[in-house]
Amino acid sequence: MKTPWWKEAVVYQIYPRSFMDSNGDGIGDLNGITGKLDYLKKLGINVIWMSPVYQSPNDDNGYDISDYQAIMKEFGTMEDFDRLLTEAHNRGIRIVMDLVVNHTSDEHTWFVESRKSRENEYSDYYIWRDGKPDGSAPNNWGSCFGGSAWQYDSERGQYYLHLFSKKQPDLNWDNPKVRKEVFDMMTWWCEKGIDGFRMDVISMISKTKEMPDGEVENGLYGSFGPYCIHGPNVHKYLREMNETVLSRYDLMTVGETSGVTPEQACLYAGETTNELNMVFQFEHVDIAGRFGKWNDQKMPLTRLKEILSKWQTQLSGKAWNSLYWDNHDQPRAVSRFGDDRPEFRVMSAKMLATCLHMMQGTPYIYQGEELGMTNYPFESPKDFRDIESIHAYEEWCESGRVPHETFWPCITAVSRDNARTPIQWDDSPNAGFTKGTPWIQVNPNYKEINAKAELADPDSVFYYYQKLIALRKQYPVIVHGTYRLLLADSEELFAYTREYQGEKLLVVCSFVDHKVSYELPEEFKNKELLIGNRENSYGTEVMELSPYEAFVLRAV
Ligand code: TEU
Ligand code: CA
């Protein structure tokens, strides 16, 4: 059977608001993206996933959509979109859209109508419940962005469910009319010629009928997890979506499925289950601590290896992995998994890239990762733009629950705004992102870290990514090879092999800031070096690896 294109692809994620501003209003836009297509072509990626570009009041930067078939004014027009799509296709780059259909904006006409009464065409489009006899919320669930997951609406005299902000009411997928609206809208985009969908929190679209109180984890609200994640009909609805829309086009689909296990992934993205092509799992980025997700702890390397290796082996032959270190919801990869101190930043960024891009699955590069961009040095809560960080600071600190000094390192380590500062294009004011005032601060390190400098330096992180992408196109073993972890107990080295049709790769990555000695397995001594972030001798002696060294050897 022919390998589907998305198994051989490398995806680049764009967060349009922070990518490139073309008209000086301080906000990235579609024409900004079109103007940078040659940069992406040079990098070698063949798919762009764009975070939402639809009409939105921007309570959650476009993840709250008020019209699925219109472009957000700040981002441009539908003509700009069509031109971007054509120009991308002309360069052999496909465009995957973000599909946010667990919820809409409260400003979407469906919701505007739905809240008016209990009997109208749209009254069942959302999840409405009466309050308790004392008037309080139907249950104790907390929303992902703080506060109760229920909001009382005085117009209708009921509460509606919102797993995210109160401006993001959850759609009622049990209503066949809702499913038809969503599928029709998807078909409209497919007819336009887009190449796929990244599906926002798709694992949460089906809720249980009964909605009892959830377990209280950190003192304030109960968890909705068991009632809303991987709910009773989620696979049924995805198969229906597949039959009605997806199977009719040549698409790539990836579901965002937080909390997913490999067993569940084999349903969502099974080779034969007719749902999605792949899912994003969260185990390697979810490190809950005393304050929920707000945590500055590093995951031990042995644990990281255990998780990633489990996904490599358990999906093999059954489902397809997506590979990522970061995205618009996560801190910067080099700051979290590598080492962003100036003397180690470049080496560790290349090491992380090696480690991920040699695995089985479709790699995702988040904008700026190819430059080794780092976390932002936040100084005060006033620096936050993200609704999640703003509310979390209020709920944990301003409320007096946790002292600022204790909470600050935790929130700044993982705030989503780390990934949302503008792309650093050059060393001119605002890093060349805008001629106006950027909507969010530029990282002050842009004079050292920027695309212009990297394009001029053959040893840059950019060109290292370019080489990794090229290797994936050249060697089928990188796409198809079976994975085997070596040195499982090492807290210093992440080493594994890949094997396919008599060809074998050895991947060795040092995750530490000191030297490590290492002896190559016999079969790899004096073999071909495919890529490495430093020169070394790959002969018979025990090797000495520099801090964050990485290399790939090939034996046939
Ligand atoms: O994210 C959902 C999600 O599960 C989390 O990663 C979330 O962003 C958060 O960090 C919870 O602690 C998706 C989008 O990627 C995110 O940007 C949106 O804010 C969210 O859904 C709502 O649409
Ligand atoms: Ca703009």
PDB file of C-alpha atoms in Angstrom, residues 291 378-382 384 393-394 396-412:
ATOM      1  CA  PHE A 291      -0.705  24.066  41.827  1.00  0.00           C
ATOM      2  CA  PHE A 378       8.248  37.878  32.588  1.00  0.00           C
ATOM      3  CA  GLU A 379       8.613  40.609  35.181  1.00  0.00           C
ATOM      4  CA  SER A 380       5.091  41.091  36.426  1.00  0.00           C
ATOM      5  CA  PRO A 381       1.587  39.692  35.954  1.00  0.00           C
ATOM      6  CA  LYS A 382       0.934  42.765  33.788  1.00  0.00           C
ATOM      7  CA  PHE A 384       0.436  38.364  30.619  1.00  0.00           C
ATOM      8  CA  TYR A 393      -2.700  34.376  38.742  1.00  0.00           C
ATOM      9  CA  GLU A 394      -5.934  35.844  40.131  1.00  0.00           C
ATOM     10  CA  TRP A 396      -3.998  31.309  43.013  1.00  0.00           C
ATOM     11  CA  CYS A 397      -2.230  34.516  44.094  1.00  0.00           C
ATOM     12  CA  GLU A 398      -4.491  37.518  44.238  1.00  0.00           C
ATOM     13  CA  SER A 399      -6.940  35.386  46.185  1.00  0.00           C
ATOM     14  CA  GLY A 400      -4.236  34.987  48.846  1.00  0.00           C
ATOM     15  CA  ARG A 401      -3.990  31.187  48.508  1.00  0.00           C
ATOM     16  CA  VAL A 402      -0.311  31.067  47.498  1.00  0.00           C
ATOM     17  CA  PRO A 403       2.343  33.774  47.985  1.00  0.00           C
ATOM     18  CA  HIS A 404       3.582  35.478  44.823  1.00  0.00           C
ATOM     19  CA  GLU A 405       7.190  34.321  45.410  1.00  0.00           C
ATOM     20  CA  THR A 406       6.098  30.698  45.490  1.00  0.00           C
ATOM     21  CA  PHE A 407       3.760  30.843  42.513  1.00  0.00           C
ATOM     22  CA  TRP A 408       5.731  33.143  40.217  1.00  0.00           C
ATOM     23  CA  PRO A 409       8.425  30.637  39.097  1.00  0.00           C
ATOM     24  CA  CYS A 410       5.688  28.076  38.419  1.00  0.00           C
ATOM     25  CA  ILE A 411       3.432  30.266  36.301  1.00  0.00           C
ATOM     26  CA  THR A 412       6.258  31.857  34.322  1.00  0.00           C
TER      27      THR A 412
END
